[in-house]
Coordinates of C-alpha atoms in Angstrom, one line a residue:
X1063 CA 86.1 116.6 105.1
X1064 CA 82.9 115.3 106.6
X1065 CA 82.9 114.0 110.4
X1066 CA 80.7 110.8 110.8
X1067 CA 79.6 110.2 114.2
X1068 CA 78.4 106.7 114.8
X1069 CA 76.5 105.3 117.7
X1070 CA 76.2 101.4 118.3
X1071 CA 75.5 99.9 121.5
X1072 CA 75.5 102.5 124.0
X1073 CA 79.4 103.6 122.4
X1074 CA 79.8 106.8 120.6
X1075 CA 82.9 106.9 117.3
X1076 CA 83.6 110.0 115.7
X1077 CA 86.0 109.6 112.7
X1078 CA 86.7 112.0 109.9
X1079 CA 86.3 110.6 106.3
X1080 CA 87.0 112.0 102.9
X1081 CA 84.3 114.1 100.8
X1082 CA 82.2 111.1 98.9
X1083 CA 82.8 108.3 101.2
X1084 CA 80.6 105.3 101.0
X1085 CA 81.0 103.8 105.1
X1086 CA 80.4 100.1 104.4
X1087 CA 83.8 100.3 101.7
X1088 CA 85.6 101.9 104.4
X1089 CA 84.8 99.2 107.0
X1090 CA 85.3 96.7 104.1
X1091 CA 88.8 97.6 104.1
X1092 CA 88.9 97.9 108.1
X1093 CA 88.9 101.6 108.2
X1094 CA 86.5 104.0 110.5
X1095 CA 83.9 102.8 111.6
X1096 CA 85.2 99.2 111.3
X1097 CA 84.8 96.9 112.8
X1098 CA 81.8 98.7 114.9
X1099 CA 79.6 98.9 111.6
X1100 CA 77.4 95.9 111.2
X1101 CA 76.9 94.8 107.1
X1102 CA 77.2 92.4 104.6
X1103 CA 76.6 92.4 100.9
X1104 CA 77.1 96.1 100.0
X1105 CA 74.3 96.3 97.5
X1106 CA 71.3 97.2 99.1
X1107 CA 70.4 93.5 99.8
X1108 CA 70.5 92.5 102.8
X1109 CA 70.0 95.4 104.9
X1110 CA 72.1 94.6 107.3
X1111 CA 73.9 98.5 107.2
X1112 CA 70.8 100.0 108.1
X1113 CA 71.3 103.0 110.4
X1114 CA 69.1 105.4 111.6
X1115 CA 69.9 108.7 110.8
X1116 CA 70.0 111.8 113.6
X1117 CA 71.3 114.5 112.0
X1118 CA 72.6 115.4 108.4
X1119 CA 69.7 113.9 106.9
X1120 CA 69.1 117.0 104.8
X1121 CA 72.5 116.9 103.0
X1122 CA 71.9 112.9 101.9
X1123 CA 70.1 112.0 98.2
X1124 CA 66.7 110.8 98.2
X1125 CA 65.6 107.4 99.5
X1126 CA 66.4 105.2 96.1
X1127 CA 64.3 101.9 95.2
X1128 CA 66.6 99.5 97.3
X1129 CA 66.0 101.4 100.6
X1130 CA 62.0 101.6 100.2
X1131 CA 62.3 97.5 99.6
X1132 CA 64.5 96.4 102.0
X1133 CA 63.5 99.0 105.0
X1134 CA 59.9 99.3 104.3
X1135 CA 58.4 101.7 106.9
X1136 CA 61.4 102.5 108.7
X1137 CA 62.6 104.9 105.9
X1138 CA 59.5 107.2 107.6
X1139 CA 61.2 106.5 110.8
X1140 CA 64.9 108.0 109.4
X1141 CA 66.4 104.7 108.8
X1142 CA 68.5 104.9 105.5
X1143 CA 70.9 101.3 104.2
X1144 CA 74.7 102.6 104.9
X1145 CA 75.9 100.9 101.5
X1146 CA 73.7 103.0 99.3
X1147 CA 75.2 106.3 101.0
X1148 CA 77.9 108.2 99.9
X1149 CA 79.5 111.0 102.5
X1150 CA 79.4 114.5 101.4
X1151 CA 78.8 116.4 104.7
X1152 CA 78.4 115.4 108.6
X1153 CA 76.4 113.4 109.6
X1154 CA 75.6 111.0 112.7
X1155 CA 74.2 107.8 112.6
X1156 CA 72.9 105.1 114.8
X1157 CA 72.5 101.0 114.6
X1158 CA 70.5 98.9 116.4
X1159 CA 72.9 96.4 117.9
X1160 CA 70.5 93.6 116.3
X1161 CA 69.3 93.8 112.7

């Protein structure tokens, strides 16, 4: 089962999630990392999920159409939209405490 680390405002969460986990479900039904993860529609919309990603980048699928729209140049800078992510391996992720 894949550990998610989560940073957000100078705090540090660590929970451990099932294989294929999509984050912004979990927090949607107040599990880890609710009620620290910051979102809002779930579709790749809004971008309020955007996180940067510091490690486990390499086990995540490609950027897909709604990430290059909504996060523009910060895909280059390792940001990735939560809701468009499903959990297969570690990984540890940061979110700007403002969107």
């Amino acid at each position: 089962m894949p550990t998610v680390v989560f940073h957000k405002g100078g705090q540090t969460y660590t929970g451990v999630v099932q294989d294929n986990t999509n984050l912004v479900v979990r927090a949607g039904i107040r599990q880890f990392p609710f009620p620290h993860l910051r979102y809002e529609c779930g579709m790749g919309k809004c971008a309020k999920c955007a996180c940067r990603v510091l490690s486990g980048a390499e086990h995540l699928p490609p950027v897909n159409w709604k990430e290059k729209k909504q996060l523009g140049d910060r895909v280059d800078d390792g940001y990735r939209l939560v809701c468009q992510l499903w959990i297969g391996h570690d990984v540890e992720l940061a979110q700007d405490t403002e969107g």
